[in-house]
Short mmCIF file of C-alpha atoms in Angstrom, two decimals:
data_model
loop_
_atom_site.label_atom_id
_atom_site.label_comp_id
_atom_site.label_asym_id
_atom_site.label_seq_id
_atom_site.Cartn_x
_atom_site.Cartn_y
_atom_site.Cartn_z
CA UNK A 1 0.00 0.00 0.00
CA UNK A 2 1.25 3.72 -0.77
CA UNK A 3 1.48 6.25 0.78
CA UNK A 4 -2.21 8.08 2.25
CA UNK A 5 -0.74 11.01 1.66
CA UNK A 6 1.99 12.66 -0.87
CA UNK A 7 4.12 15.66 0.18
CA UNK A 8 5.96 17.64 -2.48
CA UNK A 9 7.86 21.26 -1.76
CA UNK A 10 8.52 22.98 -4.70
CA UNK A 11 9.00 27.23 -5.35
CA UNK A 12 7.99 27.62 -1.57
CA UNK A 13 4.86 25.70 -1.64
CA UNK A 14 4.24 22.70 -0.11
CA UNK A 15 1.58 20.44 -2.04
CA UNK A 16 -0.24 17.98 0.07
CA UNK A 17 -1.98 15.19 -1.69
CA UNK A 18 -4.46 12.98 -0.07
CA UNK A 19 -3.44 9.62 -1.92
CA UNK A 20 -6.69 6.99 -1.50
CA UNK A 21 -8.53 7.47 -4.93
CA UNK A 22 -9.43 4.12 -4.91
CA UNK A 23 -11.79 5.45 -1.71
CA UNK A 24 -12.77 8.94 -3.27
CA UNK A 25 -9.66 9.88 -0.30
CA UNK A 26 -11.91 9.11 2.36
CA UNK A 27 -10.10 10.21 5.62
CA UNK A 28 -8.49 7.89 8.18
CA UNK A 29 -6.55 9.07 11.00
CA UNK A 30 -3.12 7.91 8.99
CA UNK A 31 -3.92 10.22 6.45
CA UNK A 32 -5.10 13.28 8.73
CA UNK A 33 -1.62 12.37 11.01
CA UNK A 34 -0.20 13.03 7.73
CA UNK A 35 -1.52 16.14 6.86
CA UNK A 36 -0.81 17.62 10.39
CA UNK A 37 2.94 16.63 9.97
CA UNK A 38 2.91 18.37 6.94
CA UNK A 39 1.23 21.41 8.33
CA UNK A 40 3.80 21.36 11.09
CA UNK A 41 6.34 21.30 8.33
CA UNK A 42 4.95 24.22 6.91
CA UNK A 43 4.81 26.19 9.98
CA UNK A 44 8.63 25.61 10.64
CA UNK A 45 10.13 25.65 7.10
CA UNK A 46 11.26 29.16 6.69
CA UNK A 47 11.87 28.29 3.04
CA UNK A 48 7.75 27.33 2.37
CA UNK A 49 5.27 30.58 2.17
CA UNK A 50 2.33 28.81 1.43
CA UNK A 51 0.35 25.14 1.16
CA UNK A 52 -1.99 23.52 -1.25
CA UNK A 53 -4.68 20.38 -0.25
CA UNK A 54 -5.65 18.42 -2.82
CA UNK A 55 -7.03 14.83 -3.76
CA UNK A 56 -5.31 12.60 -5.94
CA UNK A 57 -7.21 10.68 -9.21
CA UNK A 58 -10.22 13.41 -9.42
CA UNK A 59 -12.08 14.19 -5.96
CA UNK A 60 -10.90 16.27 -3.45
CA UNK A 61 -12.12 14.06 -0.22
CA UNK A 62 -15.35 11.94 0.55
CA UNK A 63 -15.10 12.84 4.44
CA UNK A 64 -14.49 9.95 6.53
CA UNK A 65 -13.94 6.64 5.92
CA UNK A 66 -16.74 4.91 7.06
CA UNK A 67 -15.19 1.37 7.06
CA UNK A 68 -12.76 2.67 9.66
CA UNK A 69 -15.57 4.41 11.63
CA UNK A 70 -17.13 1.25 12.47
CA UNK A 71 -14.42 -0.53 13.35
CA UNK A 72 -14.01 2.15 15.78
CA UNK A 73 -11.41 4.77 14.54
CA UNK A 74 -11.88 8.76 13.61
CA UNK A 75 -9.88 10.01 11.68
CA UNK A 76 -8.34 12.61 13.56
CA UNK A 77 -4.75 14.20 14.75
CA UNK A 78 -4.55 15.36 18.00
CA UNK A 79 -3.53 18.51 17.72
CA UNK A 80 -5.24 19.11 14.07
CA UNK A 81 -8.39 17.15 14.58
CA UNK A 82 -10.04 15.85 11.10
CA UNK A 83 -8.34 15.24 8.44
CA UNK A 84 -5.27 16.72 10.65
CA UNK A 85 -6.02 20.34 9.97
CA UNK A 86 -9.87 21.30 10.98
CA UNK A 87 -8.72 22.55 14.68
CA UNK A 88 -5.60 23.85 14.20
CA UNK A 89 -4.03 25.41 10.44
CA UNK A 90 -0.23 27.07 10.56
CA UNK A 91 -0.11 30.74 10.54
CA UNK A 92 0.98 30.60 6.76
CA UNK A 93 -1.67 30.05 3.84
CA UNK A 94 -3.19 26.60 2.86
CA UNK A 95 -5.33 26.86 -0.17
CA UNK A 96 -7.44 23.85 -0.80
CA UNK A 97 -7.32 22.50 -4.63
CA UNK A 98 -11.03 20.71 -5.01
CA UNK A 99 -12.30 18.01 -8.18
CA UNK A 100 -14.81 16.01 -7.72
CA UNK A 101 -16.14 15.59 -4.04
CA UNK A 102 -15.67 17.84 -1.29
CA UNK A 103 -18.63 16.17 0.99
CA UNK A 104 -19.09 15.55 4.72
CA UNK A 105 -15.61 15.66 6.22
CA UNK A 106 -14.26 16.86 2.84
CA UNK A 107 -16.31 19.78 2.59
CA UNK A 108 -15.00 21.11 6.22
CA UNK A 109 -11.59 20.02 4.69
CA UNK A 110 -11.76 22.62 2.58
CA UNK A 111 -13.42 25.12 4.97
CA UNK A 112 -10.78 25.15 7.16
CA UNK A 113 -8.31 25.97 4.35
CA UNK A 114 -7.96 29.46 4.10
CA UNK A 115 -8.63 29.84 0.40
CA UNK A 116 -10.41 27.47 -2.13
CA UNK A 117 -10.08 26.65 -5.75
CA UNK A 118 -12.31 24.65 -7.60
CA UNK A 119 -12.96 22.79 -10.75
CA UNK A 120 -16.14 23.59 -12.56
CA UNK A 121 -17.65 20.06 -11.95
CA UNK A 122 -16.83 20.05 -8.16
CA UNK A 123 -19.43 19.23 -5.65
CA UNK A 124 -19.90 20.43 -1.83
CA UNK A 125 -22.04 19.37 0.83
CA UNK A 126 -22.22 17.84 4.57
CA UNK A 127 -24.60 14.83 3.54
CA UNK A 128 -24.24 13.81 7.75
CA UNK A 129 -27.83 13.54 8.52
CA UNK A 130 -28.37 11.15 5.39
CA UNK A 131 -25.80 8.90 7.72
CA UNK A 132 -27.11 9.44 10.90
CA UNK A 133 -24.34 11.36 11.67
CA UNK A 134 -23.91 15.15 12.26
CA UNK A 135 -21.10 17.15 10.57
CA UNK A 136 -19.12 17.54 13.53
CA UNK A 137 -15.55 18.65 11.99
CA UNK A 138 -16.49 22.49 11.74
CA UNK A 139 -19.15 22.47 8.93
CA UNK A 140 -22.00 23.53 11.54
CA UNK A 141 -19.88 26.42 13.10
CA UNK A 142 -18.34 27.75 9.93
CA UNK A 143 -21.38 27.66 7.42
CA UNK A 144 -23.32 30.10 9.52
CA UNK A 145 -20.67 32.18 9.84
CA UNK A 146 -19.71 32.22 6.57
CA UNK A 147 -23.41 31.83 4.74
CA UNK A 148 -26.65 33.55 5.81
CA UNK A 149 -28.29 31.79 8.78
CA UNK A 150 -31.29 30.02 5.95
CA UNK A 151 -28.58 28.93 3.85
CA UNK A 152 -26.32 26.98 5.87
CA UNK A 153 -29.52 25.46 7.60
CA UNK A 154 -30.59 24.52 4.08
CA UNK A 155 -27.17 22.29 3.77
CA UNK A 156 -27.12 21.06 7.21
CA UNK A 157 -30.97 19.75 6.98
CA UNK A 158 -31.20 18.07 3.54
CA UNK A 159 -27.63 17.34 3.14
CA UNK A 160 -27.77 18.27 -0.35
CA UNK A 161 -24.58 19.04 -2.25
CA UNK A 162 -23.94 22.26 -4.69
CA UNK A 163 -21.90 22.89 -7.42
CA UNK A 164 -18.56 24.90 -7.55
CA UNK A 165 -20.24 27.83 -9.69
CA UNK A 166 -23.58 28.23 -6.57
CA UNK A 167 -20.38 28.17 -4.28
CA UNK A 168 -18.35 30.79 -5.78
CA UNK A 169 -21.36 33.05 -5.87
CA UNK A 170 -22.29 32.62 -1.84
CA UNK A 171 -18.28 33.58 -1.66
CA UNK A 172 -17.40 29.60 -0.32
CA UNK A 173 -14.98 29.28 -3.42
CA UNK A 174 -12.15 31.89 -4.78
CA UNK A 175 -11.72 30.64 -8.14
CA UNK A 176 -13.63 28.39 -10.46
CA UNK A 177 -11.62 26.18 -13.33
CA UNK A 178 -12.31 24.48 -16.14
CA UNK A 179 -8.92 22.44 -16.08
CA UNK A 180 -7.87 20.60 -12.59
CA UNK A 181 -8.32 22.51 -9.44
CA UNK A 182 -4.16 22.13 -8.52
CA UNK A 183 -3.06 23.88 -11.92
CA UNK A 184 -5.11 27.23 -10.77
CA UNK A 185 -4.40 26.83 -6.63
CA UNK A 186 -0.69 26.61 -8.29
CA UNK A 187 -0.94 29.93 -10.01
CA UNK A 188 -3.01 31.56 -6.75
CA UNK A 189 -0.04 30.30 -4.09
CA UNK A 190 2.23 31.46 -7.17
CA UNK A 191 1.01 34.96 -5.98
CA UNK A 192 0.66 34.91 -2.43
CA UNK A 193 4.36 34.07 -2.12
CA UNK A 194 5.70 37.26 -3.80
CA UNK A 195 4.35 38.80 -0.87
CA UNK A 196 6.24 39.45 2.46
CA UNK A 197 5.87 36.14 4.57
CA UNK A 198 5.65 38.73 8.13
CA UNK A 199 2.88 40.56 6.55
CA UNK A 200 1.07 37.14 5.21
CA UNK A 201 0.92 35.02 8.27
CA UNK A 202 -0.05 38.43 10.53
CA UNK A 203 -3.10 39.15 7.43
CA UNK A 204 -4.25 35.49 8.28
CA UNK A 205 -4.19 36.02 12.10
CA UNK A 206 -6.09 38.92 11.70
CA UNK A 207 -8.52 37.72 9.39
CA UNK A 208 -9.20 34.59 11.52
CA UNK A 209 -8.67 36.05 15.18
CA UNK A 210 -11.01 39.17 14.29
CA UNK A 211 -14.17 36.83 13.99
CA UNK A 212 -14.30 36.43 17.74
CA UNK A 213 -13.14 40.34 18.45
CA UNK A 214 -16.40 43.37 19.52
CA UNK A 215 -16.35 45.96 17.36
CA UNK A 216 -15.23 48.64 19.86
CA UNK A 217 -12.47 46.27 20.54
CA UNK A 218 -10.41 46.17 17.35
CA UNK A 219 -7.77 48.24 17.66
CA UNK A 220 -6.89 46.73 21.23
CA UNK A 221 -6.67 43.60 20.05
CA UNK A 222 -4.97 44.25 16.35
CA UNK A 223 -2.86 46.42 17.09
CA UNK A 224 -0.12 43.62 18.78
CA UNK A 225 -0.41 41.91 15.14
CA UNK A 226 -0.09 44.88 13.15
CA UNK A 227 3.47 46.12 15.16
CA UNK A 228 4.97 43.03 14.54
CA UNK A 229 4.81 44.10 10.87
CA UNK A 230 5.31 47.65 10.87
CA UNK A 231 8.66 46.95 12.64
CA UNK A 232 10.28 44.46 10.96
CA UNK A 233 13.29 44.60 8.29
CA UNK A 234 10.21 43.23 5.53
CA UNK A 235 8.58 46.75 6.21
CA UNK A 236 11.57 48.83 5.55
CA UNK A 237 12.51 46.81 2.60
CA UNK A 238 9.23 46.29 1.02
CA UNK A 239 9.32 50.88 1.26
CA UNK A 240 12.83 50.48 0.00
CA UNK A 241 12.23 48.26 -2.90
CA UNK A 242 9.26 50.31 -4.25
CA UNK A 243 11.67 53.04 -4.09
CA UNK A 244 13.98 51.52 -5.74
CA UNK A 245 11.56 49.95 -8.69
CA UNK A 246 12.82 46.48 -8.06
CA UNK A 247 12.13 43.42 -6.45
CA UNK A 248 12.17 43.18 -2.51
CA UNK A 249 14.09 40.34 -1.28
CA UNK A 250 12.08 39.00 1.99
CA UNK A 251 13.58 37.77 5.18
CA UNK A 252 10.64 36.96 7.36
CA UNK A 253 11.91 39.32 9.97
#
């Protein structure tokens, strides 16, 4: 048996492949160990700006395997919980690649990426309740955050899927493809990483952290993030580079 999952670094970007397309890459808790080592690899690796999730042989991931759930294992990290990356994510960018099936556990998959790319034909959904089951990896938290309130009660109660093109319109998806999902997440991380890595992983904190933040709070609580970057060498020669009309050379620092 190969490996569950591939891991390939290549221009600063570490690609992540869940390898079970026999199994639409159903998750088991091999795989999502995996994909938290590789997140933890990101997180260290001062060379690696960004991440891409995809699924190998045309689907993205089927949730969990359900022949491992009844034997009695989740497929969970400890530290990343399913599919290794739904409770915690590294402070740099993951981008999640989707074909085919990004259902149940795949659908939060993607969710808890921090951007999503998707082929034309994809399909999303938490299908739990058909199981029995309740989508209990972030899809019940995140929806109505991210969805109005009718909307994400619509795909938690019928457990219908929708396509790529209804998901890039309620603002789920970033970019819909015609070819596979992994050529255009390539050209998206492509961009991110020209960007200072400082000022990326403190625009992701930000982003994220702010959900939980009052209003009257904000500057209290950014403004600890936002120093970090304004005093740091990137700062002065991301100024110094414009200046200069070339390209700044990043430390990180």
């Amino acid at each position: 048996m190969g490996d569950e999952v591939i891991v390939v670094a290549e221009q600063g970007v570490l690609e992540v492949t869940i390898n079970r397309p026999k199994q639409r890459n159903a998750m088991t808790r091999g795989a999502a160990e995996a994909i938290a080592r590789a997140m933890e690899r990101l997180e260290e690796d001062g060379g690696l700006r960004c991440a891409i999730l995809a699924g190998a042989g045309g689907d993205f991931c089927a949730g969990m395997d359900l022949k491992g759930f009844l034997k009695g294992e989740l497929p969970v990290d400890a530290r990343g919980g399913f599919g290794g990356i739904t409770t915690w994510t590294p402070g740099k960018p993951v981008i999640a690649a989707v074909d085919g099936h990004a259902l149940a556990g795949g659908m939060e998959l993607a969710l808890a990426c921090d951007l999503i790319v998707a082929n034309r034909d994809a399909k999303f959904g938490i299908p739990e309740v058909k199981r029995g089951l309740v989508a209990a990896g972030g899809g019940l938290v995140l929806l109505p955050r991210l969805l109005p309130r009718q909307l994400a009660m619509e795909l938690a109660l019928t457990g219908d899927p929708i396509g790529a093109e209804r998901a890039a319109e309620l603002g789920l998806v970033n970019r819909v493809t015609d070819g596979p999902a992994i050529e255009a997440a390539r050209e998206l991380a492509l961009a991110i990483c020209t960007n200072g890595p400082l000022a990326l992983e403190v625009s992701k904190a930000i982003v994220r952290d702010s959900w939980l933040w009052p209003i009257e709070e904000i500057n209290t609580h950014q403004n600890p993030y936002v120093r970090r970057v304004f005093e740091s060498d990137d700062a002065k020669e991301g100024a110094r580079a414009f200046a200069e009309k070339r390209k700044p050379e990043w430390k990180g620092r």
